[in-house]
Short mmCIF file of C-alpha atoms in Angstrom, two decimals:
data_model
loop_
_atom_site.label_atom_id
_atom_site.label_comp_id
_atom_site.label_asym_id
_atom_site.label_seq_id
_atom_site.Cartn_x
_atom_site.Cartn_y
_atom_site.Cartn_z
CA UNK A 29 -4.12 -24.81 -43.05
CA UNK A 30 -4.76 -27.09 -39.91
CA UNK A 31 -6.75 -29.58 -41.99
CA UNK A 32 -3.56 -30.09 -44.51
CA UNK A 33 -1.16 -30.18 -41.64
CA UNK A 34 -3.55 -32.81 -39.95
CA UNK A 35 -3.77 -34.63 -43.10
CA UNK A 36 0.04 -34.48 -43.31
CA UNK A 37 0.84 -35.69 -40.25
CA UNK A 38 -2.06 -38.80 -40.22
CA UNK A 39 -0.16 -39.66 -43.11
CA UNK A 40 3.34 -39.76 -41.53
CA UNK A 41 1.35 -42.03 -38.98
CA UNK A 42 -0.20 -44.68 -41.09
CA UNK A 43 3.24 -44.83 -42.89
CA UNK A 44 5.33 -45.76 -39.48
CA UNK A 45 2.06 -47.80 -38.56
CA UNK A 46 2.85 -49.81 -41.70
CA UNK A 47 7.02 -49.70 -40.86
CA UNK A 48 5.71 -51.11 -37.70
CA UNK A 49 4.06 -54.21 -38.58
CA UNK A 50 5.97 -54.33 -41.63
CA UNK A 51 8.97 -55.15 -39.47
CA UNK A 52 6.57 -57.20 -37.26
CA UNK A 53 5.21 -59.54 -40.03
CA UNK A 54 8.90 -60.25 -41.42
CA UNK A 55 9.92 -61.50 -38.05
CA UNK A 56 7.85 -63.95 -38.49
CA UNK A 57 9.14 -65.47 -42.08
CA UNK A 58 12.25 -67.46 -40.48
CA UNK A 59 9.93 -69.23 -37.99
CA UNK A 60 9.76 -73.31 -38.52
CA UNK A 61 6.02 -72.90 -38.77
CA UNK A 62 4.47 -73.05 -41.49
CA UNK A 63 1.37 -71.43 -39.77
CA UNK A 64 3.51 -68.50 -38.72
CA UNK A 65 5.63 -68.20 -42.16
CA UNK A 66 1.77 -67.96 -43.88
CA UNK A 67 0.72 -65.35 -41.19
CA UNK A 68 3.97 -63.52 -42.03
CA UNK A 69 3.35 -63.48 -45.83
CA UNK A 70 -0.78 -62.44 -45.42
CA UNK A 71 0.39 -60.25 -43.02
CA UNK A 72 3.44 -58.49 -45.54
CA UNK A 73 0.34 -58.88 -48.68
CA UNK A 74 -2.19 -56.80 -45.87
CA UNK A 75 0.59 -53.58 -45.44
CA UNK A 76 1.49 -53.90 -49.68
CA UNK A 77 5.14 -54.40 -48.34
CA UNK A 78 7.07 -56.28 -51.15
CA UNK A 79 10.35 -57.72 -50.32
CA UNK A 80 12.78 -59.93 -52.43
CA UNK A 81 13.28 -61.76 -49.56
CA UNK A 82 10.04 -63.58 -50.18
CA UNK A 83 10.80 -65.43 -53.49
CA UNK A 84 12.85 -67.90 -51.48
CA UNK A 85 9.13 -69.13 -50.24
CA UNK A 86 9.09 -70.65 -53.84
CA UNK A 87 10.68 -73.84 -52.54
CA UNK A 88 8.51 -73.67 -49.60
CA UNK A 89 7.57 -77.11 -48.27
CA UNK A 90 4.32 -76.22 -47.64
CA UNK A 91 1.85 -75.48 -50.19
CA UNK A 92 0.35 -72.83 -48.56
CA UNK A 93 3.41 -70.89 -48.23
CA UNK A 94 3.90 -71.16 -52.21
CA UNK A 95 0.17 -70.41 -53.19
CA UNK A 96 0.37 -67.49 -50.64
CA UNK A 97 3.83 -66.13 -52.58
CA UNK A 98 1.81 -66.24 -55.92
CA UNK A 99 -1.13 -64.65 -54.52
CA UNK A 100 0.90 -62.01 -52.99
CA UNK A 101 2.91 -61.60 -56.46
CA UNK A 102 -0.45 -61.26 -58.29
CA UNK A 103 -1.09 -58.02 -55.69
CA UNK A 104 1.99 -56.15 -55.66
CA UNK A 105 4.32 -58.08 -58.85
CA UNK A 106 5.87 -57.09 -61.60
CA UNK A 107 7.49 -59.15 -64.65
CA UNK A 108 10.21 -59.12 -62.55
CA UNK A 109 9.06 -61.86 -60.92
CA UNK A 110 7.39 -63.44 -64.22
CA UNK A 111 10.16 -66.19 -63.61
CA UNK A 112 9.49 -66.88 -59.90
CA UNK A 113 5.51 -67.26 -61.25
CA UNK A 114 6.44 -69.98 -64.58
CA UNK A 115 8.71 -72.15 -61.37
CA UNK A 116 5.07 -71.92 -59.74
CA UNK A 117 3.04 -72.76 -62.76
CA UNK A 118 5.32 -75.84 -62.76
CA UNK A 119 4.58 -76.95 -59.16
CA UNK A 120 3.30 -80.27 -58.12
CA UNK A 121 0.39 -78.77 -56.21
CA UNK A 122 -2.72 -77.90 -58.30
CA UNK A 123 -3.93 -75.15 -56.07
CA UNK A 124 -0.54 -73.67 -56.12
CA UNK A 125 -0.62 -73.65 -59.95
CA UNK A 126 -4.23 -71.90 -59.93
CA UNK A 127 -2.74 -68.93 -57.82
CA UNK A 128 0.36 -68.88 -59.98
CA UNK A 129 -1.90 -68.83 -62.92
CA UNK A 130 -3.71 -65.72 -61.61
CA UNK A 131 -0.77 -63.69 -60.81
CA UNK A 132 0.75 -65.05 -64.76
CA UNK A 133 -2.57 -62.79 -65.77
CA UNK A 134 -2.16 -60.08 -63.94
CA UNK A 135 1.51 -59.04 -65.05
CA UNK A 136 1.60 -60.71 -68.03
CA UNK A 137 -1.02 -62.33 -69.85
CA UNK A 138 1.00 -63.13 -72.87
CA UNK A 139 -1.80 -64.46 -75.55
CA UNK A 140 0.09 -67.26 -76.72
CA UNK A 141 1.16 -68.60 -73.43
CA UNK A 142 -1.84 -68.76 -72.63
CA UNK A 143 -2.86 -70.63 -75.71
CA UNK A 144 -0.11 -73.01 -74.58
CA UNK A 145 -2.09 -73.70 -71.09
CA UNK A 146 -5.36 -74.65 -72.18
CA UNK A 147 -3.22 -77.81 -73.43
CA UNK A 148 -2.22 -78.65 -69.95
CA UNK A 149 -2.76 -81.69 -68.15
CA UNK A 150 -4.65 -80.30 -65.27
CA UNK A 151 -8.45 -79.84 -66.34
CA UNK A 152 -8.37 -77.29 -63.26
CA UNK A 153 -6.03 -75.20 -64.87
CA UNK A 154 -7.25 -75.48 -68.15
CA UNK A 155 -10.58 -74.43 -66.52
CA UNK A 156 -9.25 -71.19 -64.66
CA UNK A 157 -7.43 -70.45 -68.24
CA UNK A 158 -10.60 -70.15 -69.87
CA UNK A 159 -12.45 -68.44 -67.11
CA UNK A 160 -10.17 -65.32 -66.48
CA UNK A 161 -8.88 -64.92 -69.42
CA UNK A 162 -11.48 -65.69 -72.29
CA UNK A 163 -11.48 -62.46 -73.72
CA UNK A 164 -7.57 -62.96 -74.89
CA UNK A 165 -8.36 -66.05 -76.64
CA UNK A 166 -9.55 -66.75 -80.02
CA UNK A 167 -12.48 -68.36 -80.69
CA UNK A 168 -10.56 -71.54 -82.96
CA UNK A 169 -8.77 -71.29 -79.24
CA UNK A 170 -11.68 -72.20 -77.41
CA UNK A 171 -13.55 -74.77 -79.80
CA UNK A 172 -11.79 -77.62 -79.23
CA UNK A 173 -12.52 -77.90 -75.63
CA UNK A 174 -16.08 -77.82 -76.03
CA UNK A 175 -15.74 -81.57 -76.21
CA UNK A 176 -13.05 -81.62 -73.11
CA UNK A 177 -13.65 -85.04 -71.54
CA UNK A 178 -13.87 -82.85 -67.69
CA UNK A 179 -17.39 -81.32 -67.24
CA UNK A 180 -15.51 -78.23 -65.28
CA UNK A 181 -13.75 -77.55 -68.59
CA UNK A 182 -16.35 -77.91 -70.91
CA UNK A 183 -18.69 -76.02 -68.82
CA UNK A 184 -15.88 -73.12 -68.62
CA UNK A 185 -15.65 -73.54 -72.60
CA UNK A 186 -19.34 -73.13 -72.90
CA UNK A 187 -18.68 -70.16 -70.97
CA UNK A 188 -16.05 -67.97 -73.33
CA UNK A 189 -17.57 -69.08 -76.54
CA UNK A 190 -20.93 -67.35 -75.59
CA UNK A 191 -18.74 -64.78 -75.03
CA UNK A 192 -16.97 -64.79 -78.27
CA UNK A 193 -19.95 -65.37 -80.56
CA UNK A 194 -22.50 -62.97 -81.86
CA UNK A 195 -24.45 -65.56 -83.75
CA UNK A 196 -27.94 -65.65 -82.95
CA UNK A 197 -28.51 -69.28 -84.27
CA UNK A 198 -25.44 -70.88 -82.37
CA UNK A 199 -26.43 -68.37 -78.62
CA UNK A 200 -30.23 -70.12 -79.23
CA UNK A 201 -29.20 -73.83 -79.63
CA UNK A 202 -27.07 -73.21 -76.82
CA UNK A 203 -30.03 -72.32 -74.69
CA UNK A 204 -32.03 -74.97 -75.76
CA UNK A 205 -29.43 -77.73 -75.81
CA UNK A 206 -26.55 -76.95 -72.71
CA UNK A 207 -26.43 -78.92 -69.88
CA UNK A 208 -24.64 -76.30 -68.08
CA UNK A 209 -26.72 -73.58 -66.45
CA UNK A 210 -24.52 -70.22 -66.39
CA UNK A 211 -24.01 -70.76 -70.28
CA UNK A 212 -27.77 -70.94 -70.85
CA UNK A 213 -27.96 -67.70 -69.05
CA UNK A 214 -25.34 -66.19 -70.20
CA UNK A 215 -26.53 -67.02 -73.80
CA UNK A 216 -29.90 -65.55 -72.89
CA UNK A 217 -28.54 -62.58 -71.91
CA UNK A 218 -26.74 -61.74 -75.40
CA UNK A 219 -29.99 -62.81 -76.53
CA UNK A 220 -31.87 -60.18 -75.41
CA UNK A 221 -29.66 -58.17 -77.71
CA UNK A 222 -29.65 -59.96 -80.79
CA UNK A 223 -33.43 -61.32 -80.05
CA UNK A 224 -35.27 -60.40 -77.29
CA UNK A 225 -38.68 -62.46 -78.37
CA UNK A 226 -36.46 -65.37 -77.92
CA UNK A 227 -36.00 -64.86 -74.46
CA UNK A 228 -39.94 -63.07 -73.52
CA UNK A 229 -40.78 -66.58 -74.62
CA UNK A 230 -38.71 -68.41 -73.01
CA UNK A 231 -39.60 -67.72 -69.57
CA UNK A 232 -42.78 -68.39 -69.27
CA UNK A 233 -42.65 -71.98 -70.31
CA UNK A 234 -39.31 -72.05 -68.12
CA UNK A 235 -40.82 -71.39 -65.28
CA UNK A 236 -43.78 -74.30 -65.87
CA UNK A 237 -41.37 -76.51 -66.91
CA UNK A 238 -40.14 -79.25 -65.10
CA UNK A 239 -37.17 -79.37 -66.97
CA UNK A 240 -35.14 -76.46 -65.29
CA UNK A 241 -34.02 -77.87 -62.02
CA UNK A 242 -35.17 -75.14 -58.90
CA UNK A 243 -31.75 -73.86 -58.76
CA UNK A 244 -31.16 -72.97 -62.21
CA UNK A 245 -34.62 -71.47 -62.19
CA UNK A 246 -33.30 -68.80 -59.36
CA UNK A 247 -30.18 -68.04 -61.52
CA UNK A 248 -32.15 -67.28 -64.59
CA UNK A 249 -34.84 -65.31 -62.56
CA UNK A 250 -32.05 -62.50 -62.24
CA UNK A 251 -32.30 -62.31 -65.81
CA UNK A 252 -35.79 -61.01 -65.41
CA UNK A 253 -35.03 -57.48 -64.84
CA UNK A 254 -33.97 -56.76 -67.73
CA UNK A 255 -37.13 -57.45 -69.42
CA UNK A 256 -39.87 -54.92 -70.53
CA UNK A 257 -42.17 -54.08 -67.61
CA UNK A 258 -45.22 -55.96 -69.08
CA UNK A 259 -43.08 -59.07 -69.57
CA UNK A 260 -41.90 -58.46 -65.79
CA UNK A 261 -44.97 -58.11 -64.31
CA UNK A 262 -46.10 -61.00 -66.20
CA UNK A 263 -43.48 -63.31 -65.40
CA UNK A 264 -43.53 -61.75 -61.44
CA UNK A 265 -46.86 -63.02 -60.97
CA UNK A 266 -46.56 -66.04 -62.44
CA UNK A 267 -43.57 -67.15 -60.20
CA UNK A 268 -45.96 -65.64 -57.32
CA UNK A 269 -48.72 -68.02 -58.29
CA UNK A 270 -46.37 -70.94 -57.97
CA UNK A 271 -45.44 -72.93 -54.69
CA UNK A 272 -42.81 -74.87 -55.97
CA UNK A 273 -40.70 -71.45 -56.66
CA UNK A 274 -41.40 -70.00 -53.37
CA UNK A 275 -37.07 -70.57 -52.53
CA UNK A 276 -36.76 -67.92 -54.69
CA UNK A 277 -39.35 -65.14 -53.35
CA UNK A 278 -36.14 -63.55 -51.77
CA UNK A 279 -34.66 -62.83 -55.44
CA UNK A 280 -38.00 -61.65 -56.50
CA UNK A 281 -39.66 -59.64 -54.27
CA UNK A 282 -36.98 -56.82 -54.20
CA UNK A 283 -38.11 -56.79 -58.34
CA UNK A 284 -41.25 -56.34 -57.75
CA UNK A 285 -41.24 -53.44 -55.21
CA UNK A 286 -38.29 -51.99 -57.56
CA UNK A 287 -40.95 -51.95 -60.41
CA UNK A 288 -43.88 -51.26 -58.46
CA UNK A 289 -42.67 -48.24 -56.56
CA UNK A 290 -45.31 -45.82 -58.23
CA UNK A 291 -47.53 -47.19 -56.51
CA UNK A 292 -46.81 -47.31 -53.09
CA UNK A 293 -50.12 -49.17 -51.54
CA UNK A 294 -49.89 -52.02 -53.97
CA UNK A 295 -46.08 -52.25 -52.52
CA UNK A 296 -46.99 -51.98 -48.78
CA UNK A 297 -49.91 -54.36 -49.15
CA UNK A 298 -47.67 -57.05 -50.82
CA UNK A 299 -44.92 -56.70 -48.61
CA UNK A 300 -47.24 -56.68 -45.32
CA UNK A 301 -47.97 -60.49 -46.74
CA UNK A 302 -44.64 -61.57 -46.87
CA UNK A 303 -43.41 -60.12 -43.21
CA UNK A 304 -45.62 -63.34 -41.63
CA UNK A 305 -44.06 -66.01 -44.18
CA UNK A 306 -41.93 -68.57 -41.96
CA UNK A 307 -38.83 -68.17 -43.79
CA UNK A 308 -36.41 -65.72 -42.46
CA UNK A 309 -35.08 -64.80 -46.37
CA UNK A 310 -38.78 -64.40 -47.33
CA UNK A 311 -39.54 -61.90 -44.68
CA UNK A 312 -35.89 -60.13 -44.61
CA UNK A 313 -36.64 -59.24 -48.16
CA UNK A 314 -40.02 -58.30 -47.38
CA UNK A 315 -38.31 -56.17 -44.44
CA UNK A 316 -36.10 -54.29 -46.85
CA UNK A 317 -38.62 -53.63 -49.25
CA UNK A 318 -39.97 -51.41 -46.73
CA UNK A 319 -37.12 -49.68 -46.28
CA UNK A 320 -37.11 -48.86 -50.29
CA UNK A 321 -41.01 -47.24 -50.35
CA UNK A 322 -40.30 -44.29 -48.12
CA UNK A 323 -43.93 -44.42 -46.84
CA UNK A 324 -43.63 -43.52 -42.93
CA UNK A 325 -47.11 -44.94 -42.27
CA UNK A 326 -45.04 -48.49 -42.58
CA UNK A 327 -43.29 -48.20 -39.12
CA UNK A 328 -45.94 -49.36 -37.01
CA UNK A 329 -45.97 -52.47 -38.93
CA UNK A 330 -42.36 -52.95 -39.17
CA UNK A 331 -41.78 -52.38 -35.24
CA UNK A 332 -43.50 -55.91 -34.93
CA UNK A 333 -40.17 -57.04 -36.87
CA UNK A 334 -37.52 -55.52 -33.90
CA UNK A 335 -38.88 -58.79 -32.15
CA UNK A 336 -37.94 -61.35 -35.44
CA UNK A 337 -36.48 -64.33 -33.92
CA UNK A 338 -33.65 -63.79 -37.06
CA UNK A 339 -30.69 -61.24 -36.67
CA UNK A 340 -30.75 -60.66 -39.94
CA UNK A 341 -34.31 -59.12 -39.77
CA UNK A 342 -34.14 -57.68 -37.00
CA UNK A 343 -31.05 -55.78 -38.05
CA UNK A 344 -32.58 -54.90 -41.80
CA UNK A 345 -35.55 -53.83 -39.59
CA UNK A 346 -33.46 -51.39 -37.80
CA UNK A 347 -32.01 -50.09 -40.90
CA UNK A 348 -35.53 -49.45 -42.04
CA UNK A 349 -37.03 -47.89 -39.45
CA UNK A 350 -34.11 -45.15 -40.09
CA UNK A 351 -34.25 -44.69 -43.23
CA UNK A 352 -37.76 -43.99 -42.61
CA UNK A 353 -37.03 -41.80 -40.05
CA UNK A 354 -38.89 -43.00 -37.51
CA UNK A 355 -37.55 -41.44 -34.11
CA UNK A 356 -39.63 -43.79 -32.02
CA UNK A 357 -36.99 -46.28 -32.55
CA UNK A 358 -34.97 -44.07 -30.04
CA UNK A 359 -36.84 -45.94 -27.42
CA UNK A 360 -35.63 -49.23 -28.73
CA UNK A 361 -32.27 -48.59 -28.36
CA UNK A 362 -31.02 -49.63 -24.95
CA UNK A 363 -32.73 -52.83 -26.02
CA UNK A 364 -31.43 -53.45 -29.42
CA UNK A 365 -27.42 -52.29 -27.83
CA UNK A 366 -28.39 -55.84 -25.81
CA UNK A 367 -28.64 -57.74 -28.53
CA UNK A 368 -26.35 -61.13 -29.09
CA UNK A 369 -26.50 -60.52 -32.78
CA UNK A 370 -23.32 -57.91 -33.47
CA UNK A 371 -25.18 -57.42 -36.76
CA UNK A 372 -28.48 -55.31 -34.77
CA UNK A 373 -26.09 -53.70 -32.66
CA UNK A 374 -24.41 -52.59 -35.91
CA UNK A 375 -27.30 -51.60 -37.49
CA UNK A 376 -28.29 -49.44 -34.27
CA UNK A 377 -24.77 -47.13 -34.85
CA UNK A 378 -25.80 -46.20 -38.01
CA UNK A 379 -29.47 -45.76 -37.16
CA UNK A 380 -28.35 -43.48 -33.93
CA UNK A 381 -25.98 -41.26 -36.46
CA UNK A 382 -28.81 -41.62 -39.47
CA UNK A 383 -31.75 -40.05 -37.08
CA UNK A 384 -29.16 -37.35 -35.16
CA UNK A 385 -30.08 -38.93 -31.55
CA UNK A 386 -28.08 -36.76 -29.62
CA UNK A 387 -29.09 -38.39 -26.42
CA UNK A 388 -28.12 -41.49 -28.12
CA UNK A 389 -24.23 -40.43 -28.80
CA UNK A 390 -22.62 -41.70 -25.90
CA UNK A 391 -23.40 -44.98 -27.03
CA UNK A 392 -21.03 -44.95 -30.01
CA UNK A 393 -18.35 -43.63 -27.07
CA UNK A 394 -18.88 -46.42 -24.95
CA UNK A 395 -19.11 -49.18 -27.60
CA UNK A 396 -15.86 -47.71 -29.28
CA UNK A 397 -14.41 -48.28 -25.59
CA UNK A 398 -15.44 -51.87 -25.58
CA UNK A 399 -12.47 -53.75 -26.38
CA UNK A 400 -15.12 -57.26 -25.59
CA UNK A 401 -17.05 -55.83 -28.36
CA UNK A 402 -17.22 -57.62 -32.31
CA UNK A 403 -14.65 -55.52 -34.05
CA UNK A 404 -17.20 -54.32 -36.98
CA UNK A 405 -19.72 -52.85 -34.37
CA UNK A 406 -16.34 -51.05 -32.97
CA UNK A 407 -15.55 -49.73 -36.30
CA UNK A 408 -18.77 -48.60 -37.26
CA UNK A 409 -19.40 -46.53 -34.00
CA UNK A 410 -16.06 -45.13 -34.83
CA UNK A 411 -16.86 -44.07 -38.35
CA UNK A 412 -20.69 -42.86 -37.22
CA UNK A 413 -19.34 -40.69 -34.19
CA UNK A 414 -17.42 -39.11 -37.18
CA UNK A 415 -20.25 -39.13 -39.15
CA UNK A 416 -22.31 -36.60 -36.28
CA UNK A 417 -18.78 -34.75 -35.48
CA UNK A 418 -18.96 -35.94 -31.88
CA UNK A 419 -16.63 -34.10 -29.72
CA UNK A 420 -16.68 -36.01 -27.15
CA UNK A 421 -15.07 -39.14 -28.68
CA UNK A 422 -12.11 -37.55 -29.27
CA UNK A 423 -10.25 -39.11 -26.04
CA UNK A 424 -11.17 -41.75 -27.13
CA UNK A 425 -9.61 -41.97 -31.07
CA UNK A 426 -6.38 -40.43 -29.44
CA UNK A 427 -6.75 -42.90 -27.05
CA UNK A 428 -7.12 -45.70 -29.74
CA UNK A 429 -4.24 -44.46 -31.99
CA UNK A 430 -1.47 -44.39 -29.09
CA UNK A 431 -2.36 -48.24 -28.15
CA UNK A 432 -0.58 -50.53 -29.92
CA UNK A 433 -2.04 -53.50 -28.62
CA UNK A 434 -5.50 -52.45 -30.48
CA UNK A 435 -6.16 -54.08 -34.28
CA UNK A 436 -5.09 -52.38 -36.72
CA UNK A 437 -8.51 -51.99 -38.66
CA UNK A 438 -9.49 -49.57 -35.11
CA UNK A 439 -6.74 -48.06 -35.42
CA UNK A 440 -6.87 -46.95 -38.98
CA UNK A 441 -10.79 -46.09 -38.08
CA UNK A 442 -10.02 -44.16 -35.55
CA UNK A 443 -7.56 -41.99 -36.84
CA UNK A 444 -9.79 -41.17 -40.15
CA UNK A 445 -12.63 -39.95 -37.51
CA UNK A 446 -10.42 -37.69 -35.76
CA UNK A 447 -9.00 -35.97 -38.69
CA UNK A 448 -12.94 -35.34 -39.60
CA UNK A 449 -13.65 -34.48 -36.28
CA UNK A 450 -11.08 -32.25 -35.25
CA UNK A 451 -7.87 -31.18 -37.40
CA UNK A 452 -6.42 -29.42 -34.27
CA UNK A 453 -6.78 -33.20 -32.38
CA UNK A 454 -4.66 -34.80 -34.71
CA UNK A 455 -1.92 -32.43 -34.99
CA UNK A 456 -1.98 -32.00 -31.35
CA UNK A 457 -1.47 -35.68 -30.82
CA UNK A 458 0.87 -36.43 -33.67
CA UNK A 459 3.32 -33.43 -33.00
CA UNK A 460 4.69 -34.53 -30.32
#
């Protein structure tokens, strides 16, 4: 019974919490700003508050006011607005037209309408026309701009064809022929339906080739996992014999421990090669891959990594030391809470609540308390001293919800962990 009345009660106070800065973010729609009138509307699109009152903004002088209306329609509209969105279609401003267009497609993606806008004069729009809405067009639709005279459009045409065809003959010639990248791979990919020999000979001589620029070559790597393992494997070591596609060892080496995980010291001895490479992605994936074998002998080797001169490993390396659960990293915490990277710090709250370090707790307290501290570190030590069902964080969420002046996303937080951590809290605080 105390749980529902909490529940009851948090959600009388996220409703006047919205009320609030409902009221707030309209204040701000009269301002000669334009800066303030956009913060205003983002701010209105944030609480889902609709009000008629907007649609004036369609005259806005300011583009940014009149893309923001459209993007806001496209969130919370209805064809009630449908004409407010064809005035915006019509605007002199192509980005405002490409935010009208979405929000056209979202309440009412009227087929031939549609039809009528891959004739327009923009190659933008015509682009975005194709892209998001392909799958409402006919194929006779879509033919014709194959030979668009704008490379965006033609590329997006490439693009919704593959989609529309089921011909083997055509999806091959395409992959053989296109200049355009995401069609060849999207081609390949119905491929692998209709004939997967096609593809499990096409990458091999892809990845020799000097044909397929580097970058292209990473896009179509994704491809590989859905593959047979023997073609995988094949393919994996092949890229791993090759220099010239070491950029993307980040994209692969996840694959390969993903594939390999029966074997566990084929994994760790691979990976242990990688930690030492000089890029940062290289030895973040490495890092991670660790994380994924579940072998605890690992964390001796991965402890090395706390010391990466990259956040980003050092705060994967965190992460992986706790899924591992190794509870040495408890000493390592005072250290890590120093870090300048908010990313490790945020990596130690979930590593303190992962491994239940009690002595540990009062750090998500005092970080919650920080108001200096990056706002995602704040959040997460709110949501992980929820996680553990810390009592003695309570003053603090109460604290948190009664002040105003704190962000809204802490707010929110804060009032989520107290319900979880005690019921009796939040109806205490909210009845009176």
């Amino acid at each position: 019974m105390s749980f529902k009345m909490a529940k009851e009660l948090l959600m009388e106070y996220h409703s006047r919490e919205i009320t609030r800065l409902s009221k707030q973010y309209m204040a701000l729609l009269d301002s000669p700003q334009a800066s303030v009138r956009l913060q205003g509307i983002n701010g209105l699109k944030k609480t889902g508050t609709w009000s008629e009152y907007l649609l004036k903004f369609a005259d806005d002088s300011d583009f940014r006011i009149r893309r923001a209306l459209a993007e806001y329609i496209k969130e919370t509209g209805t064809q009630n607005q449908q004409p407010v969105i064809e005035q915006l279609l019509k605007d002199p401003d192509d980005r405002v037209r490409l935010s009208a267009l979405n929000a056209f497609y979202a309440i009412n993606p009227d087929p031939e309408r549609l039809k009528a806008l891959l004739e327009d004069p923009s190659p933008k729009l015509r682009a975005r026309v194709l892209k998001i809405a392909a799958s409402d067009l006919l194929s006779k639709d879509i033919q014709p701009l194959l030979e668009d005279k704008h490379l965006s459009v033609r590329a997006e045409a490439y693009q919704a064809y593959i989609e529309k065809t089921e011909d083997p003959e055509v999806l091959e010639k395409i992959v053989n022929e296109t200049v355009f990248p995401q069609a060849r791979k999207s081609a390949l990919l119905k491929l692998l339906v209709f004939r997967p020999a096609f593809v499990l000979k096409f990458f091999p001589e892809m990845l020799s080739s000097d044909r397929y620029p580097e970058k292209e070559k990473k896009a179509l790597l994704a491809i590989l996992k859905y593959l047979p393992y023997d073609a995988i494997q094949s393919a994996l070591l092949q890229a791993f014999d090759d220099p010239r596609l070491r950029a993307h060892y980040p994209t692969l080496i996840p694959l390969y421990v993903e594939i390999n995980l029966e074997s566990p010291a084929t994994v760790i001895s691979f990976l242990a090669k990688w930690l030492e490479a000089e890029e940062g992605s290289i030895r973040l994936a490495a890092v991670k891959g660790f994380g994924k074998v579940s072998e605890p002998t690992t964390v001796t080797i991965l402890r090395e990594k706390l010391e990466d001169p990259d956040e980003k490993v050092r705060a994967a390396t965190v992460d992986a030391l706790a899924r591992l659960l190794d509870y040495e990293l408890e000493n390592f915490i005072e250290r890590l809470l120093q870090d300048h990277s908010y990313l490790v710090r945020k990596a130690v709250m979930k590593a303190i609540s992962r491994l239940k370090l009690e002595d540990e707790y009062a750090n998500l307290v005092e970080r919650i308390n920080e108001k200096k501290e990056e706002i995602h570190v704040r959040k997460t030590g709110i949501e992980q001293s929820a996680k553990v069902r810390y009592s003695y964080a309570i003053e603090s969420l109460k604290r948190i919800m009664n002040d105003e002046s704190e962000d809204s996303l802490i707010r929110g937080a804060a009032a989520q962990a107290l319900l979880r951590i005690s019921p009796a809290a939040v109806i205490e605080l909210l009845s009176r």
